[in-house]
């Protein structure tokens, strides 16, 4: 059983920055992939950034150049640095891990971009 705990959401003005953290209960080296997803009201959950065991990180087009996925293997934690935030980035953000084909989700953290 893998547990994922996200922190770091909040209210920020357009153009601002936030950093989300996701702490995993297991060794993230053992995960096939980890990623960040988001779900805005009335919309389907979508992938924001996804890191695979192959060492590649893919971003959805709308966040390229603004968001950065990173990880700290010593802390079993992954991060999502979000810069130049826009109102359309408003959503609940979820951490995700693929562990031997089983998907695990965090509880989600709200990000609201508004003036």
mmCIF file of C-alpha atoms in Angstrom:
data_model
loop_
_atom_site.group_PDB
_atom_site.id
_atom_site.type_symbol
_atom_site.label_atom_id
_atom_site.label_comp_id
_atom_site.label_asym_id
_atom_site.label_seq_id
_atom_site.Cartn_x
_atom_site.Cartn_y
_atom_site.Cartn_z
ATOM 1 C CA UNK A 1 0.000 0.000 0.000
ATOM 2 C CA UNK A 2 1.365 3.373 -1.036
ATOM 3 C CA UNK A 3 0.284 6.576 0.622
ATOM 4 C CA UNK A 4 0.741 9.965 -0.983
ATOM 5 C CA UNK A 5 0.347 13.219 0.927
ATOM 6 C CA UNK A 6 0.252 16.533 -0.919
ATOM 7 C CA UNK A 7 0.859 19.944 0.592
ATOM 8 C CA UNK A 8 1.389 23.396 -0.807
ATOM 9 C CA UNK A 9 -1.844 24.525 -2.394
ATOM 10 C CA UNK A 10 -3.475 27.846 -1.738
ATOM 11 C CA UNK A 11 -4.680 31.133 -3.147
ATOM 12 C CA UNK A 12 -2.308 33.083 -5.368
ATOM 13 C CA UNK A 13 -2.648 36.059 -7.676
ATOM 14 C CA UNK A 14 -2.168 35.693 -11.431
ATOM 15 C CA UNK A 15 1.520 35.667 -12.256
ATOM 16 C CA UNK A 16 2.409 34.251 -8.871
ATOM 17 C CA UNK A 17 4.090 31.011 -7.899
ATOM 18 C CA UNK A 18 3.383 27.983 -5.752
ATOM 19 C CA UNK A 19 5.261 24.783 -5.030
ATOM 20 C CA UNK A 20 3.387 21.575 -4.379
ATOM 21 C CA UNK A 21 4.992 18.689 -2.521
ATOM 22 C CA UNK A 22 3.994 15.037 -2.491
ATOM 23 C CA UNK A 23 5.524 12.743 0.101
ATOM 24 C CA UNK A 24 5.304 9.017 -0.624
ATOM 25 C CA UNK A 25 5.272 6.254 1.956
ATOM 26 C CA UNK A 26 7.405 4.017 -0.225
ATOM 27 C CA UNK A 27 10.686 4.276 -2.045
ATOM 28 C CA UNK A 28 9.953 6.303 -5.133
ATOM 29 C CA UNK A 29 12.708 4.428 -6.942
ATOM 30 C CA UNK A 30 10.338 1.469 -7.011
ATOM 31 C CA UNK A 31 7.583 3.366 -8.799
ATOM 32 C CA UNK A 32 7.119 2.941 -12.538
ATOM 33 C CA UNK A 33 5.978 6.533 -12.779
ATOM 34 C CA UNK A 34 4.891 9.510 -10.722
ATOM 35 C CA UNK A 35 2.970 12.511 -11.770
ATOM 36 C CA UNK A 36 0.765 15.455 -11.023
ATOM 37 C CA UNK A 37 -2.801 15.674 -12.263
ATOM 38 C CA UNK A 38 -5.447 18.326 -11.824
ATOM 39 C CA UNK A 39 -9.189 18.567 -11.975
ATOM 40 C CA UNK A 40 -11.035 21.832 -12.455
ATOM 41 C CA UNK A 41 -14.731 22.178 -11.599
ATOM 42 C CA UNK A 42 -16.876 20.537 -14.238
ATOM 43 C CA UNK A 43 -13.882 19.101 -16.083
ATOM 44 C CA UNK A 44 -12.172 15.747 -16.272
ATOM 45 C CA UNK A 45 -8.972 15.065 -14.431
ATOM 46 C CA UNK A 46 -5.978 15.744 -16.669
ATOM 47 C CA UNK A 47 -2.292 15.023 -16.439
ATOM 48 C CA UNK A 48 -0.095 18.025 -15.737
ATOM 49 C CA UNK A 49 3.359 16.445 -15.508
ATOM 50 C CA UNK A 50 4.466 12.854 -15.473
ATOM 51 C CA UNK A 51 7.880 11.371 -14.711
ATOM 52 C CA UNK A 52 8.590 7.808 -15.799
ATOM 53 C CA UNK A 53 11.205 5.287 -14.725
ATOM 54 C CA UNK A 54 12.833 5.872 -18.112
ATOM 55 C CA UNK A 55 13.889 9.252 -16.773
ATOM 56 C CA UNK A 56 11.695 11.434 -18.927
ATOM 57 C CA UNK A 57 9.209 14.056 -17.782
ATOM 58 C CA UNK A 58 6.277 15.019 -19.943
ATOM 59 C CA UNK A 59 4.160 18.121 -19.464
ATOM 60 C CA UNK A 60 0.803 19.053 -20.822
ATOM 61 C CA UNK A 61 1.152 21.828 -23.384
ATOM 62 C CA UNK A 62 -0.612 24.473 -21.318
ATOM 63 C CA UNK A 63 2.027 24.347 -18.544
ATOM 64 C CA UNK A 64 5.216 23.901 -20.554
ATOM 65 C CA UNK A 65 7.772 26.520 -19.626
ATOM 66 C CA UNK A 66 5.872 27.450 -16.465
ATOM 67 C CA UNK A 67 5.714 24.266 -14.371
ATOM 68 C CA UNK A 68 8.627 22.070 -13.352
ATOM 69 C CA UNK A 69 8.511 18.555 -11.928
ATOM 70 C CA UNK A 70 11.329 17.529 -9.617
ATOM 71 C CA UNK A 71 12.046 14.875 -7.023
ATOM 72 C CA UNK A 72 14.143 14.298 -3.947
ATOM 73 C CA UNK A 73 14.876 10.603 -3.703
ATOM 74 C CA UNK A 74 16.311 10.949 -0.197
ATOM 75 C CA UNK A 75 12.963 12.256 1.037
ATOM 76 C CA UNK A 76 10.733 10.121 -1.229
ATOM 77 C CA UNK A 77 9.129 13.373 -2.281
ATOM 78 C CA UNK A 78 8.222 14.894 -5.608
ATOM 79 C CA UNK A 79 7.472 18.518 -6.300
ATOM 80 C CA UNK A 80 5.645 20.659 -8.792
ATOM 81 C CA UNK A 81 6.992 24.184 -9.056
ATOM 82 C CA UNK A 82 4.341 26.355 -10.655
ATOM 83 C CA UNK A 83 5.318 29.795 -11.954
ATOM 84 C CA UNK A 84 3.435 32.448 -13.914
ATOM 85 C CA UNK A 85 0.169 31.020 -12.685
ATOM 86 C CA UNK A 86 -3.005 31.803 -14.588
ATOM 87 C CA UNK A 87 -6.646 31.702 -13.521
ATOM 88 C CA UNK A 88 -7.126 28.661 -15.763
ATOM 89 C CA UNK A 89 -4.649 26.769 -13.574
ATOM 90 C CA UNK A 90 -7.248 26.804 -10.810
ATOM 91 C CA UNK A 91 -8.001 23.194 -9.880
ATOM 92 C CA UNK A 92 -7.509 20.483 -7.317
ATOM 93 C CA UNK A 93 -4.062 19.024 -7.880
ATOM 94 C CA UNK A 94 -3.409 15.352 -7.231
ATOM 95 C CA UNK A 95 -0.212 13.411 -6.860
ATOM 96 C CA UNK A 96 -0.165 10.018 -8.574
ATOM 97 C CA UNK A 97 2.097 6.990 -8.415
ATOM 98 C CA UNK A 98 2.196 3.878 -10.566
ATOM 99 C CA UNK A 99 3.527 1.035 -8.449
ATOM 100 C CA UNK A 100 3.700 -2.239 -10.350
ATOM 101 C CA UNK A 101 0.687 -1.249 -12.397
ATOM 102 C CA UNK A 102 -1.444 -0.166 -9.461
ATOM 103 C CA UNK A 103 -2.324 3.528 -9.386
ATOM 104 C CA UNK A 104 -2.295 5.445 -6.132
ATOM 105 C CA UNK A 105 -3.616 8.948 -5.531
ATOM 106 C CA UNK A 106 -3.125 11.591 -2.927
ATOM 107 C CA UNK A 107 -6.006 13.405 -1.315
ATOM 108 C CA UNK A 108 -5.588 16.463 -3.507
ATOM 109 C CA UNK A 109 -4.721 20.064 -2.766
ATOM 110 C CA UNK A 110 -6.644 23.105 -3.974
ATOM 111 C CA UNK A 111 -4.876 25.713 -6.076
ATOM 112 C CA UNK A 112 -6.806 28.898 -6.749
ATOM 113 C CA UNK A 113 -5.424 31.618 -8.994
ATOM 114 C CA UNK A 114 -7.408 34.794 -8.622
ATOM 115 C CA UNK A 115 -6.954 38.502 -8.089
#
